[in-house]
Short mmCIF file of C-alpha atoms in Angstrom, two decimals:
data_model
loop_
_atom_site.label_atom_id
_atom_site.label_comp_id
_atom_site.label_asym_id
_atom_site.label_seq_id
_atom_site.Cartn_x
_atom_site.Cartn_y
_atom_site.Cartn_z
CA UNK A 26 -82.23 -13.52 -57.78
CA UNK A 27 -82.26 -14.97 -54.26
CA UNK A 28 -79.41 -17.21 -55.08
CA UNK A 29 -77.26 -14.23 -56.64
CA UNK A 30 -77.88 -11.82 -53.41
CA UNK A 31 -76.82 -14.83 -51.44
CA UNK A 32 -73.64 -15.20 -53.38
CA UNK A 33 -72.92 -11.69 -53.04
CA UNK A 34 -73.29 -11.80 -49.44
CA UNK A 35 -70.95 -14.50 -49.11
CA UNK A 36 -68.24 -13.01 -51.19
CA UNK A 37 -68.64 -9.83 -48.78
CA UNK A 38 -68.26 -12.14 -45.88
CA UNK A 39 -65.42 -13.97 -46.94
CA UNK A 40 -63.37 -10.81 -48.40
CA UNK A 41 -64.24 -9.27 -45.04
CA UNK A 42 -62.78 -12.14 -43.05
CA UNK A 43 -59.88 -12.30 -45.38
CA UNK A 44 -58.78 -8.48 -44.89
CA UNK A 45 -59.02 -8.89 -41.25
CA UNK A 46 -57.00 -11.81 -41.35
CA UNK A 47 -54.11 -10.31 -43.09
CA UNK A 48 -54.18 -7.19 -40.77
CA UNK A 49 -53.69 -8.99 -37.61
CA UNK A 50 -50.13 -8.42 -36.48
CA UNK A 51 -48.04 -11.52 -35.43
CA UNK A 52 -47.38 -12.35 -31.97
CA UNK A 53 -43.59 -10.97 -32.26
CA UNK A 54 -44.91 -8.00 -33.98
CA UNK A 55 -47.42 -7.41 -31.15
CA UNK A 56 -44.92 -8.00 -28.26
CA UNK A 57 -42.49 -5.59 -30.24
CA UNK A 58 -45.08 -2.92 -30.22
CA UNK A 59 -46.13 -3.20 -26.70
CA UNK A 60 -42.88 -2.71 -25.56
CA UNK A 61 -42.30 0.10 -28.08
CA UNK A 62 -45.24 1.93 -26.95
CA UNK A 63 -44.59 1.51 -23.30
CA UNK A 64 -41.01 2.70 -24.00
CA UNK A 65 -42.28 5.93 -25.02
CA UNK A 66 -44.73 6.18 -22.59
CA UNK A 67 -42.64 5.72 -19.69
CA UNK A 68 -39.80 7.89 -21.07
CA UNK A 69 -42.23 10.67 -21.12
CA UNK A 70 -43.30 10.02 -17.35
CA UNK A 71 -39.75 10.92 -16.15
CA UNK A 72 -39.51 14.36 -14.33
CA UNK A 73 -36.86 15.85 -12.36
CA UNK A 74 -39.41 17.05 -9.82
CA UNK A 75 -40.67 13.72 -9.04
CA UNK A 76 -39.62 11.90 -5.85
CA UNK A 77 -36.42 10.29 -6.23
CA UNK A 78 -38.00 7.06 -5.55
CA UNK A 79 -40.44 7.51 -8.49
CA UNK A 80 -37.60 8.47 -10.65
CA UNK A 81 -35.84 5.51 -10.14
CA UNK A 82 -38.91 3.12 -10.79
CA UNK A 83 -39.65 5.13 -14.04
CA UNK A 84 -35.78 4.49 -14.98
CA UNK A 85 -36.10 0.84 -14.25
CA UNK A 86 -39.33 0.62 -16.59
CA UNK A 87 -37.69 2.73 -19.30
CA UNK A 88 -34.61 0.55 -19.49
CA UNK A 89 -36.92 -2.67 -19.27
CA UNK A 90 -39.37 -1.64 -22.25
CA UNK A 91 -36.95 0.05 -24.32
CA UNK A 92 -34.13 -2.49 -23.97
CA UNK A 93 -36.81 -5.19 -25.11
CA UNK A 94 -37.90 -3.10 -27.89
CA UNK A 95 -34.69 -2.36 -29.14
CA UNK A 96 -33.58 -6.03 -29.12
CA UNK A 97 -37.09 -7.34 -30.86
CA UNK A 98 -36.81 -4.59 -33.37
CA UNK A 99 -33.03 -5.77 -34.42
CA UNK A 100 -34.53 -9.48 -34.59
CA UNK A 101 -37.58 -8.29 -36.46
CA UNK A 102 -35.91 -6.45 -39.13
CA UNK A 103 -34.02 -9.76 -40.12
CA UNK A 104 -36.93 -12.10 -39.97
CA UNK A 105 -39.13 -9.85 -41.92
CA UNK A 106 -36.90 -8.10 -44.24
CA UNK A 107 -39.05 -8.54 -47.46
CA UNK A 108 -42.21 -7.55 -45.67
CA UNK A 109 -42.85 -3.65 -46.27
CA UNK A 110 -46.00 -3.69 -43.82
CA UNK A 111 -43.75 -4.92 -40.88
CA UNK A 112 -40.74 -2.61 -42.07
CA UNK A 113 -43.41 0.13 -41.86
CA UNK A 114 -44.37 -0.75 -38.41
CA UNK A 115 -40.71 -1.04 -37.08
CA UNK A 116 -39.83 2.30 -38.62
CA UNK A 117 -42.29 4.27 -36.92
CA UNK A 118 -39.97 3.60 -33.75
CA UNK A 119 -36.63 5.22 -33.19
CA UNK A 120 -34.64 4.28 -30.17
CA UNK A 121 -31.34 6.15 -30.94
#
């Protein structure tokens, strides 16, 4: 009985580890989502009532993050064209 309990526990641990491995995004996907999220965030920061200096800072950040995210998205769409999980992530973001 102890052996059986040990086997069940081992299977649970292994299956838990395996599921974590498959859900961790690759570095290129993580870099894309970071840039895309920062693009969205910085776009929401812009306000015509802000001092001109701050508006310029925000515009530069938006250009930087959104530009990188757009470029990354196009490359990732090609690289992961047969991966529905990645396609789902990419489709969450629209930069048009």
